[in-house]
Coordinates of C-alpha atoms in Angstrom, one line a residue:
X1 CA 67.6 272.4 240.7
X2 CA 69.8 271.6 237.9
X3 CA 71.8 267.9 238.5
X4 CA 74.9 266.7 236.8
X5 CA 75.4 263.1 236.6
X6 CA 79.2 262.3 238.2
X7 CA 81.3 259.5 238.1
X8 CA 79.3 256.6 240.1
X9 CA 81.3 255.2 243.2
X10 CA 80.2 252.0 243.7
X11 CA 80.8 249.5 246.8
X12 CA 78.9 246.2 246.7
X13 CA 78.1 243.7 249.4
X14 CA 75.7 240.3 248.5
X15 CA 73.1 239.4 250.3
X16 CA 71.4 235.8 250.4
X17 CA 68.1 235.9 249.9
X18 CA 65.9 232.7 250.2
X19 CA 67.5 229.6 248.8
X20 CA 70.6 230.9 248.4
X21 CA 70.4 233.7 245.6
X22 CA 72.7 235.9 246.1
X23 CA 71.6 240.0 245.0
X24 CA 74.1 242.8 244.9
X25 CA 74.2 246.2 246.8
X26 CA 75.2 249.2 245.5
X27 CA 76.2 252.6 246.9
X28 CA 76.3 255.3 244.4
X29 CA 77.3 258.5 245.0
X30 CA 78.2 261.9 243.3
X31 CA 75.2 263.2 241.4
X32 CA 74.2 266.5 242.6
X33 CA 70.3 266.8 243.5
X34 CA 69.0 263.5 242.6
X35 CA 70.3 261.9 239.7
X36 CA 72.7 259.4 242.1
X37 CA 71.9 257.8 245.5
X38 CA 72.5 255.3 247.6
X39 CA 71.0 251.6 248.1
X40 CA 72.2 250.0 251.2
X41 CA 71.3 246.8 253.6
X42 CA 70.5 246.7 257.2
X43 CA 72.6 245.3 259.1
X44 CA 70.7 242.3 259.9
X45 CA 71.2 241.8 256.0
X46 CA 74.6 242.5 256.2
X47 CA 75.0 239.8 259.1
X48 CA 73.5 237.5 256.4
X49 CA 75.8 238.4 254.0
X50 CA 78.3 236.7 255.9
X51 CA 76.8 233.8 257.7
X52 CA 75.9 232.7 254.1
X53 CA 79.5 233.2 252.6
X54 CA 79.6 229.3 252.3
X55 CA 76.6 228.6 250.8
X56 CA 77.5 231.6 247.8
X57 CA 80.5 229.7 247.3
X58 CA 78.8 226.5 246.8
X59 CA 76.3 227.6 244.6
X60 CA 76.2 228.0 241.2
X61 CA 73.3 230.3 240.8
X62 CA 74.9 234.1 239.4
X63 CA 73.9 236.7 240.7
X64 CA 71.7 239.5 238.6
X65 CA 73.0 242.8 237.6
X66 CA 73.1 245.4 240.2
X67 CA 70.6 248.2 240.5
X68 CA 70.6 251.5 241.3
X69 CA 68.2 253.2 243.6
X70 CA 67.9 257.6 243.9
X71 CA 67.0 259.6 246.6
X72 CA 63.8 262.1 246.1
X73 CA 64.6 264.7 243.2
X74 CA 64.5 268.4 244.2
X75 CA 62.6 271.1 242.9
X76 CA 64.4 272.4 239.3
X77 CA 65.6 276.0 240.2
X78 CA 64.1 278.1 237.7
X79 CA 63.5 281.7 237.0
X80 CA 60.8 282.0 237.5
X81 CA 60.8 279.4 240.0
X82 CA 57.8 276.7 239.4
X83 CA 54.9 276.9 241.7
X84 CA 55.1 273.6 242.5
X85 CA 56.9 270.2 242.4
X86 CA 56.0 266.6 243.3
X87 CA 59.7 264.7 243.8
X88 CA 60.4 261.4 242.6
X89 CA 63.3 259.0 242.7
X90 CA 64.9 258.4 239.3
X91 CA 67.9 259.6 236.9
X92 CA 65.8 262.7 235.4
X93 CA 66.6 263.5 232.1
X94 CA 69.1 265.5 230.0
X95 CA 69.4 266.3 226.1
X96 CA 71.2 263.5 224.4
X97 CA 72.0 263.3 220.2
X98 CA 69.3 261.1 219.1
X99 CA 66.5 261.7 221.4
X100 CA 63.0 263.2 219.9
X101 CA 60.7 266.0 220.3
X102 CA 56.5 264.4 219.5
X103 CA 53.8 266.5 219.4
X104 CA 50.6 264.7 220.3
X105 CA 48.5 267.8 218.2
X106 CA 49.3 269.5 214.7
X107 CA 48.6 273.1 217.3
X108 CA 52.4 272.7 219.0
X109 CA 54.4 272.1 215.7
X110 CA 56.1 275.5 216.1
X111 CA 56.5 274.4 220.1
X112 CA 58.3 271.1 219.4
X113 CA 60.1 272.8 216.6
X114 CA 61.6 275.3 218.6
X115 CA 62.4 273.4 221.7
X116 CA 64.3 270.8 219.8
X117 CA 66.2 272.9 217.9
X118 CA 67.1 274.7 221.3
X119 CA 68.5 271.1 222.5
X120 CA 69.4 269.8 219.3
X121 CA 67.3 267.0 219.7
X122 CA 65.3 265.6 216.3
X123 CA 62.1 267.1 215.9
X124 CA 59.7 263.7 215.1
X125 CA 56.7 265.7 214.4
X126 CA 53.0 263.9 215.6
X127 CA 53.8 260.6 216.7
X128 CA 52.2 257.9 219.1
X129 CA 55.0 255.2 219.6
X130 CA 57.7 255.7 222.4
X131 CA 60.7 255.8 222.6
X132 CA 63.8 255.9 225.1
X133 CA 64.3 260.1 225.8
X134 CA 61.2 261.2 223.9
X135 CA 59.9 265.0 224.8
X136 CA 56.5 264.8 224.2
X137 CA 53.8 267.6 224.0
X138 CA 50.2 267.6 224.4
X139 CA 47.2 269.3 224.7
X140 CA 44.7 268.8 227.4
X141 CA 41.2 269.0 227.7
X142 CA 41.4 270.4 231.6
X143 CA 38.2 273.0 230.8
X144 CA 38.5 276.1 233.3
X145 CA 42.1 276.1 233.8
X146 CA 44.6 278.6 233.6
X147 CA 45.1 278.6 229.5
X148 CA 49.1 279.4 230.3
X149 CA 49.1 276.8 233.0
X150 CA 51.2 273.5 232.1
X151 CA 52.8 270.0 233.7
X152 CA 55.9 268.8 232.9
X153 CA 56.5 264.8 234.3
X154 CA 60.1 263.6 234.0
X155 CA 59.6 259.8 234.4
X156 CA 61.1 256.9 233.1
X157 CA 63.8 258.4 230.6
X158 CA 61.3 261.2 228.7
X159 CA 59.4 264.4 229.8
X160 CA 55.9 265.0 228.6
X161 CA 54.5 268.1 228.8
X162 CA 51.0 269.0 228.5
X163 CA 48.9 272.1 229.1
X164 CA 45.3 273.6 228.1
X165 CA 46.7 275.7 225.2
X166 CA 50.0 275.8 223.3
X167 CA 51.0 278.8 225.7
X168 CA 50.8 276.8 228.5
X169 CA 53.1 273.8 226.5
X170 CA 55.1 276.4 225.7
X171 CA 55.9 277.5 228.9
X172 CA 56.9 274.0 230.3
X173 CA 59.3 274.1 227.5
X174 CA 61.0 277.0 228.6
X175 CA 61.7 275.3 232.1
X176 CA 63.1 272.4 230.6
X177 CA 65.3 274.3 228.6
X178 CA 66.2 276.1 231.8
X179 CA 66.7 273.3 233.4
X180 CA 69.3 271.5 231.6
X181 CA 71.0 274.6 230.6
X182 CA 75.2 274.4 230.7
X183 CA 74.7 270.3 230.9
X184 CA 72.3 270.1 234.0
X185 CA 69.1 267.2 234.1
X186 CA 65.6 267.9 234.6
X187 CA 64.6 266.5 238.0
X188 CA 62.5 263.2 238.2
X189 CA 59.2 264.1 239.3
X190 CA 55.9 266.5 238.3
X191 CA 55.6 270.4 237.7
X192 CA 52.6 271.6 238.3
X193 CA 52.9 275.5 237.3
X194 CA 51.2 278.9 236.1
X195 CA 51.5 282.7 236.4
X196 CA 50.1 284.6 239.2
X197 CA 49.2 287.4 236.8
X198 CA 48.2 287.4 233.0
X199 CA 49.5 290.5 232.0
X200 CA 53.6 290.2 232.4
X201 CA 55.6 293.2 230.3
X202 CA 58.4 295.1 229.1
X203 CA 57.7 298.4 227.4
X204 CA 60.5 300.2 225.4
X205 CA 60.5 303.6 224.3
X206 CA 61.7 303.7 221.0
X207 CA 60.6 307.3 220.0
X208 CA 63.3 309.1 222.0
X209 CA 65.9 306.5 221.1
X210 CA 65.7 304.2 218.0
X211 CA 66.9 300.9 219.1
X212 CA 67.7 298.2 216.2
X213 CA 65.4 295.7 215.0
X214 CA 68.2 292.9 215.9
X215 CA 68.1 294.3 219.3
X216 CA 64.6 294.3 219.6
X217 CA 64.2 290.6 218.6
X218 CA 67.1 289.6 220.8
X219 CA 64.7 290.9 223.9
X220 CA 61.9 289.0 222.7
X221 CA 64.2 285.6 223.1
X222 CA 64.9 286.8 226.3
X223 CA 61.5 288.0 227.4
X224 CA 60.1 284.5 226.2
X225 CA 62.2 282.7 228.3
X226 CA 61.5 285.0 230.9
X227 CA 57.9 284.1 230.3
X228 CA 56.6 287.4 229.8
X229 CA 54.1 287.5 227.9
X230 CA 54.0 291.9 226.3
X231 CA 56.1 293.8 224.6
X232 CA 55.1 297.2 224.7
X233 CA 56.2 299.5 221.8
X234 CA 55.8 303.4 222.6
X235 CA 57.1 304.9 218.7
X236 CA 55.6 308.1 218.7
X237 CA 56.7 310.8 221.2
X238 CA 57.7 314.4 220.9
X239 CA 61.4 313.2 219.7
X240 CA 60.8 311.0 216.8
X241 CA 57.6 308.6 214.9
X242 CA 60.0 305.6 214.5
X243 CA 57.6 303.2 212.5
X244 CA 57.0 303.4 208.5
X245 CA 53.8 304.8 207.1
X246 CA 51.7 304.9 204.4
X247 CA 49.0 306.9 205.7
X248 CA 51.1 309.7 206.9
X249 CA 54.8 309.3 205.5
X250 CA 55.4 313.2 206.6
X251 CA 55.2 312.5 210.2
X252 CA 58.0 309.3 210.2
X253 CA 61.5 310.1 211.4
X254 CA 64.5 309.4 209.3
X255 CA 65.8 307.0 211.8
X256 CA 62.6 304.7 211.7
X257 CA 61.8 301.0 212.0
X258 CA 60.3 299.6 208.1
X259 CA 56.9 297.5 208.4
X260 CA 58.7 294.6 207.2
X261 CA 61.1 294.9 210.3
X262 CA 58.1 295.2 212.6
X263 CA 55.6 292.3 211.0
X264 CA 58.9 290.1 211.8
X265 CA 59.6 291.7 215.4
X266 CA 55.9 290.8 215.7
X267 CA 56.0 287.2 214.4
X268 CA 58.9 286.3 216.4
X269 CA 57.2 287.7 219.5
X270 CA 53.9 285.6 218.6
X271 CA 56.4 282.8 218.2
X272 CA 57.1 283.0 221.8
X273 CA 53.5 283.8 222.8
X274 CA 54.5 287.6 223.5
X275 CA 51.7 290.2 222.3
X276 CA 53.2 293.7 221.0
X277 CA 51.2 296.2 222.6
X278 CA 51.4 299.4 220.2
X279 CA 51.2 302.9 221.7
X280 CA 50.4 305.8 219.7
X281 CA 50.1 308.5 222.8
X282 CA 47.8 311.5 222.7
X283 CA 46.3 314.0 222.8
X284 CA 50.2 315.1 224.9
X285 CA 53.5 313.6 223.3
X286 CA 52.8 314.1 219.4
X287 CA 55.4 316.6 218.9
X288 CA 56.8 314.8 216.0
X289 CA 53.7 314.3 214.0
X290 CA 53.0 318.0 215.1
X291 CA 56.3 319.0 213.3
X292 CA 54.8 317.8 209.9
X293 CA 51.2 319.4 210.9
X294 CA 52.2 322.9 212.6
X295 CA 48.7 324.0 211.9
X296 CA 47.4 321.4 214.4
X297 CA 49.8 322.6 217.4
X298 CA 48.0 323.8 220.4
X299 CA 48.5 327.6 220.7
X300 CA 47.7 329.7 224.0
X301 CA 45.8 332.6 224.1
X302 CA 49.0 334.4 223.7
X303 CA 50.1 332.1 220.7
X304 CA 52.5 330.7 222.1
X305 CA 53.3 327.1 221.1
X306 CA 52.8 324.6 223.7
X307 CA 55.1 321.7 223.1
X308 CA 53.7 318.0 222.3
X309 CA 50.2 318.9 222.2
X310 CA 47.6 318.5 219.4
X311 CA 45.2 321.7 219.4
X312 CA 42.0 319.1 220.5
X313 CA 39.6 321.3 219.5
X314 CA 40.4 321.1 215.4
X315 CA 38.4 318.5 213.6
X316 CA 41.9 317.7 211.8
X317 CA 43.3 317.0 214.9
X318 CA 40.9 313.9 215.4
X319 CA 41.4 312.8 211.9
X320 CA 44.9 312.2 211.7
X321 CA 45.3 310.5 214.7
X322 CA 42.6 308.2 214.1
X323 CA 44.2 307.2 210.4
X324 CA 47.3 306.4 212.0
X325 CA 45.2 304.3 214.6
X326 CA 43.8 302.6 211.8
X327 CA 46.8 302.3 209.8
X328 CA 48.5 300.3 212.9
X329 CA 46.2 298.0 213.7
X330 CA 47.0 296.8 211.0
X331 CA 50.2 296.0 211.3
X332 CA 50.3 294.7 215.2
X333 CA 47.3 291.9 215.2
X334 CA 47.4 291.5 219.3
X335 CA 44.3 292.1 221.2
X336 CA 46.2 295.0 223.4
X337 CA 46.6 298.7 222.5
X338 CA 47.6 301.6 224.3
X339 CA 46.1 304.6 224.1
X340 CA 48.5 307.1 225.9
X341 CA 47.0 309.7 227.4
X342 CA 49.1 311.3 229.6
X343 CA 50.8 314.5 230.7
X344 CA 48.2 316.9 228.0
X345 CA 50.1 320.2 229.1
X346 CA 46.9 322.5 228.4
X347 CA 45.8 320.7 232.1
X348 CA 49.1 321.7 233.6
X349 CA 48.0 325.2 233.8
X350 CA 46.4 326.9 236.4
X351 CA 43.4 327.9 234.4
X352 CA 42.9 326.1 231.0
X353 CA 39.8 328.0 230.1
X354 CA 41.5 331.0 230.1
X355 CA 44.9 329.9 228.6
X356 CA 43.4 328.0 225.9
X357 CA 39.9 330.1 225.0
X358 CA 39.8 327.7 222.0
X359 CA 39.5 324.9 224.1
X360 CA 36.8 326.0 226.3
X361 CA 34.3 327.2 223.6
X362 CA 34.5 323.8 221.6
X363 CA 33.8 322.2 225.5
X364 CA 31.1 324.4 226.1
X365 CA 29.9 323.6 222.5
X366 CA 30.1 319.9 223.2
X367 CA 28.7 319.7 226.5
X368 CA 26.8 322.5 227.5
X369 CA 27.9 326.0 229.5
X370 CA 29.6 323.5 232.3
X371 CA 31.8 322.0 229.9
X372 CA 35.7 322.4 230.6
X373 CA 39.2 321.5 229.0
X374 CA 39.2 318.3 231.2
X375 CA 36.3 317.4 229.8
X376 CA 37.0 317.9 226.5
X377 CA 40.2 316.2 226.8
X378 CA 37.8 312.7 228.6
X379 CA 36.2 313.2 225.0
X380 CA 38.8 313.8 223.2
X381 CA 40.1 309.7 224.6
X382 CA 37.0 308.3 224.6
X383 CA 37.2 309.1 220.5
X384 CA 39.7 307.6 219.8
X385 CA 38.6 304.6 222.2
X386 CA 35.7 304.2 220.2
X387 CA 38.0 303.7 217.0
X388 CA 40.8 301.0 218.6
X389 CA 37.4 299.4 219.5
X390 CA 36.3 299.0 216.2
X391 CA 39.5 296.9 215.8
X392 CA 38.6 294.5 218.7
X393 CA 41.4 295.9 221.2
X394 CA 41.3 296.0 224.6
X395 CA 42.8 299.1 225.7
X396 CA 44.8 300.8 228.7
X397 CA 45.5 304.8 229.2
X398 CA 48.1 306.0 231.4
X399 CA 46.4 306.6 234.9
X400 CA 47.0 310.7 234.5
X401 CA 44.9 310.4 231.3
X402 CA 41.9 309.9 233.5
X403 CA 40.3 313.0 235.5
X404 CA 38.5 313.7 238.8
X405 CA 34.9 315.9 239.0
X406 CA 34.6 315.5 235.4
X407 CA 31.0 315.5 233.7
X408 CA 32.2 313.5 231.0
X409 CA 34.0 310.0 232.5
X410 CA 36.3 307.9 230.6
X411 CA 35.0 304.5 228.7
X412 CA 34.0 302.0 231.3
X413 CA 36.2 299.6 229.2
X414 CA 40.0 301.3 229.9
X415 CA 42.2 299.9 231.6
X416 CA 44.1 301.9 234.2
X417 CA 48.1 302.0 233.3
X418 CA 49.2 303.1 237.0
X419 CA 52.7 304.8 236.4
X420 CA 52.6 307.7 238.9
X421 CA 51.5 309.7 241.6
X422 CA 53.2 313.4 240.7
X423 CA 50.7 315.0 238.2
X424 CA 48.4 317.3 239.1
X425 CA 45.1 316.2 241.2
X426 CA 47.2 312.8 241.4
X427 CA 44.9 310.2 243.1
X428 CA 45.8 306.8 245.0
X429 CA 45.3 303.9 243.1
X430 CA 42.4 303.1 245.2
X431 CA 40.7 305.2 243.5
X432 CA 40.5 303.5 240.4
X433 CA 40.3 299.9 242.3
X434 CA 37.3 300.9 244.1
X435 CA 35.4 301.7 240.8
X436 CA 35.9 299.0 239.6
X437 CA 38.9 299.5 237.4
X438 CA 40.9 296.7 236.2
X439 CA 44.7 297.9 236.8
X440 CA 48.2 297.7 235.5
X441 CA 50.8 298.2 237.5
X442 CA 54.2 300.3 235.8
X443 CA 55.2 301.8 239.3
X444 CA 57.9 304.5 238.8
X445 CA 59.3 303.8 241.9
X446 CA 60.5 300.4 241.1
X447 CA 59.3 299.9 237.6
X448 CA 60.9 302.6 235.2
X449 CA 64.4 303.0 233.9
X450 CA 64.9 306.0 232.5
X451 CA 68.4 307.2 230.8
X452 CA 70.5 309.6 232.2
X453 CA 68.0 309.6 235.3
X454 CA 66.8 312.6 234.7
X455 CA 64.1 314.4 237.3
X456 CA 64.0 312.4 240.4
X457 CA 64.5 309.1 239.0
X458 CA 66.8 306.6 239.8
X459 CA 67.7 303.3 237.5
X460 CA 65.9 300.2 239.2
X461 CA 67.8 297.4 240.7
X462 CA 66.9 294.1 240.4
X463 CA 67.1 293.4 244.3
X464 CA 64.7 296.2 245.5
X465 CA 62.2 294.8 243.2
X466 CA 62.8 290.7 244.1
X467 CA 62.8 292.3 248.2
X468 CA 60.5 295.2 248.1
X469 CA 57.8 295.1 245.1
X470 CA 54.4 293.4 244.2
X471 CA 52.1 293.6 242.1
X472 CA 50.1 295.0 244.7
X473 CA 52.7 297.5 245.2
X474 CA 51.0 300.4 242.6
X475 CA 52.4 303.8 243.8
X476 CA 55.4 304.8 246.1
X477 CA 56.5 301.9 248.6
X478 CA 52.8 301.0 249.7
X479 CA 50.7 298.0 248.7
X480 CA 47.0 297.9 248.1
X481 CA 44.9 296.1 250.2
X482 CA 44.7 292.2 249.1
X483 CA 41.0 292.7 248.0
X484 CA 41.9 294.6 244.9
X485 CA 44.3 292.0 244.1
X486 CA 42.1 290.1 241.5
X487 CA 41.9 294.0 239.6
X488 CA 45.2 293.8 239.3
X489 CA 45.9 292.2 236.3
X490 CA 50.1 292.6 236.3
X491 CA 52.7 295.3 235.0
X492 CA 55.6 295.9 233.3
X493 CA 59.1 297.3 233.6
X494 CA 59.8 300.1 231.4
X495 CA 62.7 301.9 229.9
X496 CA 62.4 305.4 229.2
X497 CA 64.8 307.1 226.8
X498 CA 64.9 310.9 228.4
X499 CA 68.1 311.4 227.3
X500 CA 68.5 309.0 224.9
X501 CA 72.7 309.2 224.6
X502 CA 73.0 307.9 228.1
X503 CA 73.4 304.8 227.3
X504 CA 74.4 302.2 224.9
X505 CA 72.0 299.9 223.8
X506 CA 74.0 297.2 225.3
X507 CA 74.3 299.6 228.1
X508 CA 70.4 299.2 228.3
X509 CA 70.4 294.9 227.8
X510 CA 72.6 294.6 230.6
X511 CA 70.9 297.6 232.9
X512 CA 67.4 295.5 232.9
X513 CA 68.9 292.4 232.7
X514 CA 68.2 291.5 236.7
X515 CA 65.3 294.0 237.0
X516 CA 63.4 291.9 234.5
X517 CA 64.2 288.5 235.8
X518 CA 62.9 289.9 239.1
X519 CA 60.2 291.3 237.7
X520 CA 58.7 288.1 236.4
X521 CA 59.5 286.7 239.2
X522 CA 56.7 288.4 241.5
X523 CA 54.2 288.7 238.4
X524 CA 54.4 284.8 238.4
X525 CA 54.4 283.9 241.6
X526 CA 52.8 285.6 244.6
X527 CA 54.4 284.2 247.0
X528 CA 57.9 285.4 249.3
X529 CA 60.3 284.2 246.6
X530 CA 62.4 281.1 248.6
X531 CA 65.9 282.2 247.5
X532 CA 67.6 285.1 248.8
X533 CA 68.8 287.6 246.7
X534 CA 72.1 286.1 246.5
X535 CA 71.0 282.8 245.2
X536 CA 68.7 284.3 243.0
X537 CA 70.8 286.5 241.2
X538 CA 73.5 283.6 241.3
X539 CA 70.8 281.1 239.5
X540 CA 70.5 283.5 236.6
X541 CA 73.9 283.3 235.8
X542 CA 73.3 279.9 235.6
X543 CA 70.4 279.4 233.8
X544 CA 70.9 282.2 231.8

């Protein structure tokens, strides 16, 4: 809980002590949460106070300088909030011109840079001496915890915080900085803390709707002190390519982010220990690089055109989507990809052997006279698996990009990006959980914003997330059982730009602005969240 420091009222009363030593009491009051208290005597003492008045006046022995004394601390409201906290009786600890940031290794430089920038405190590099006020950062050598687990001790005028990796450090800096945001003091006393989940999102579609570079970084500030840990960047879409390239230039929409904009979107996310997770979606969702390629469109058997799909069964097809795969990985370095997947309209069809003959011979080519378009399609992703792999990425495919009673079965390596339950041959999450399938959760229910709510959908609140959702919550309203929890590795909230002219992009910042603080909340701690809704959504305008 943040504490302000007040005006100290003070009352004294003396007390003799021995032979005649007289020690003052003091009553202090006005510090909100800890950072006063009160010190008083029994009454017993208080009798003594006066039987002795004779012998104080007699003697010339002063009297020492009053102390203070603080009740127990309480636990710093954060979002979001810290797993746990050890009280302690003592001032705390708030920014003050002149204090330093340390760094005990040369690994949390950018850490201690950051943080004391954030507080304007002076950044005093690797040191060992103390001094009054010092942050201090460390690394520990605690072998088998959580890498983005951390504790922060507020003790004695200074804070150290250490953790297993400089995520975990920085992390502890980002409740501090919570914590004494708008003039409050850190809480005496020890944070113990660490995410419930490893995987913590946001994913913004920037195809539909080009959003700045400015306004892109300014969500990674936010996300970071959200700790979040993803930003997931889906650029490629029937609407628009938004990224430069220099594999395929043709494909790139005029509106269109420059690789020198991204490399710096992507440092300042590594800054903040956020991963950009790419997404490149196919073999559905390509109608802009389609638009530059008309020869790869998938055709019917009537010829007509169906809209956002590559023609699977063209050899060109494969080629230029791998190049662009190949090209991109070069540019976001994070061990995360996405691979897409999803809504391939030649399975939307009542019969795709017989509205896409193409399709069907190259199955029945590839695998025999059972072969079908699903399939093909299981091949078609396990392709261009096979190439993100060669770049060391661990990858995720929307859960419709998977298939039932299929002779050919996706990688055993893709992850399962659980978004909805409406396609065709949907199946329940447990599905995928009981084979073993390691799960993110983007439930559309709570999960998805998408502008001008077209369809069915409806823009997410904050609230219904913090009362209703977990992470176990994958589809609809209804939770998994708890022993596919440890599959579930977290989500992320999502805005969708359907009708990208609905809103403003500041329209969009303040839209998601309690949906992702809520969010985080459940993907970082598991528990029934102690403040109401009211007090939570009161604690973020206070912290920011």
């Amino acid at each position: 809980m943040r504490q302000r420091r007040g005006l100290i009222a003070v009352a004294a009363a003396t007390v003799v002590v021995g032979g005649g030593v007289g020690l003052g009491l003091w009553a202090a009051s006005g510090d909100e949460g800890g950072s006063g208290g009160t010190a008083v005597g029994s009454a017993d003492e208080t009798s003594a106070a006066s039987r002795g008045a004779a012998s104080r006046s007699a003697s010339p022995t002063p009297s020492p300088s009053p102390t203070r004394s603080y009740p127990l601390s309480q636990t710093p409201r954060t979002i979001p909030a810290v797993r746990s906290h050890t009280p302690a009786r003592g001032p705390g600890w708030r920014p003050t011109k002149g204090y330093r940031v340390v760094v005990d290794d040369a690994d949390l430089v950018d850490e201690g840079r950051l943080i004391a920038g954030e507080l304007g405190l002076t950044y005093g590099g690797e040191a060992s001496d103390v001094r009054a006020g010092d942050v201090r950062l460390a690394l520990n050598d605690d072998e088998g915890a959580n890498p983005e687990s951390y504790a922060m001790t507020v003790r004695g005028g200074r804070v150290n915080i250490s953790g297993p990796s400089d995520a975990g450090v920085f992390y502890g800096t980002r409740t501090l900085k919570q914590e004494v945001h708008g003039g409050g003091t850190a809480p005496e006393g020890v944070v113990h803390d660490q995410p419930a989940k490893p995987r913590r999102g946001f994913m913004l579609d920037i195809a539909r709707k080009p959003f700045t570079a400015g306004w892109i970084e300014d969500r990674v500030r936010e996300l970071g002190d959200l700790k979040f840990n993803e930003l997931g960047l889906h650029f490629s879409d029937d609407q628009g390519f938004r990224i430069a390239s220099t594999s395929h230039p043709e494909v790139v929409s005029k509106d269109h982010l420059t690789k020198a904009q991204v490399k710096q979107i992507v440092d300042l996310a590594a800054s903040r220990h956020i991963t950009v997770v790419p997404e490149i979606d196919s073999p559905g969702h390509l109608g802009a690089v389609l638009a530059a390629h008309p020869d790869l469109q998938l055709r019917n058997v009537s010829g007509i055109a169906t809209r956002g799909a590559i023609d699977i069964s063209k050899d060109a097809s494969a080629a230029i989507v791998d190049e662009l795969l190949d090209e991109y990985a070069g540019l976001f370095p994070g061990d995360q990809w996405h691979l897409g997947g999803d809504e391939y309209q030649a399975l939307t069809v009542a019969n795709p052997q017989a509205s896409f003959p193409q399709l069907a011979a190259e199955a029945t080519k590839a695998y025999g006279s059972g072969g079908t378009v699903a399939d093909l399609t299981t091949g078609w992703l396990n392709d261009r698996a096979d190439t993100v792999r060669n770049h060391d990425r661990t990858m995720r495919v929307w859960n419709d990009g998977f298939f039932a009673n299929t002779s050919v079965r996706a990688a055993k390596d893709l992850q399962v990006a659980y978004w909805t339950g409406k396609e065709i041959g949907a199946r329940q999450p447990v599905a995928y959980l009981s084979a073993g399938r390691k799960v993110l959760n983007y439930n559309d229910e709570y999960l998805y914003y998408v502008l001008g709510e077209p369809q069915t959908f409806v823009y997410p609140t904050g609230r219904r997330i913090y009362e209703q959702w977990t992470p176990r919550v994958l589809r609809g309203t209804t939770a998994v059982p708890a022993k596919y929890d440890g599959q579930i590795l977290g989500g992320s909230f999502a805005v969708w730009c359907d009708l990208a002219n609905s809103q403003t992009q500041a329209q969009v910042a303040a839209g998601i602005r309690m949906p992702l603080r809520a969010t985080v909340q459940k993907l970082w701690d598991p528990g029934t969240p102690a403040l109401t809704w009211t007090q939570f959504k009161s604690l973020a305008d206070k912290v920011g």
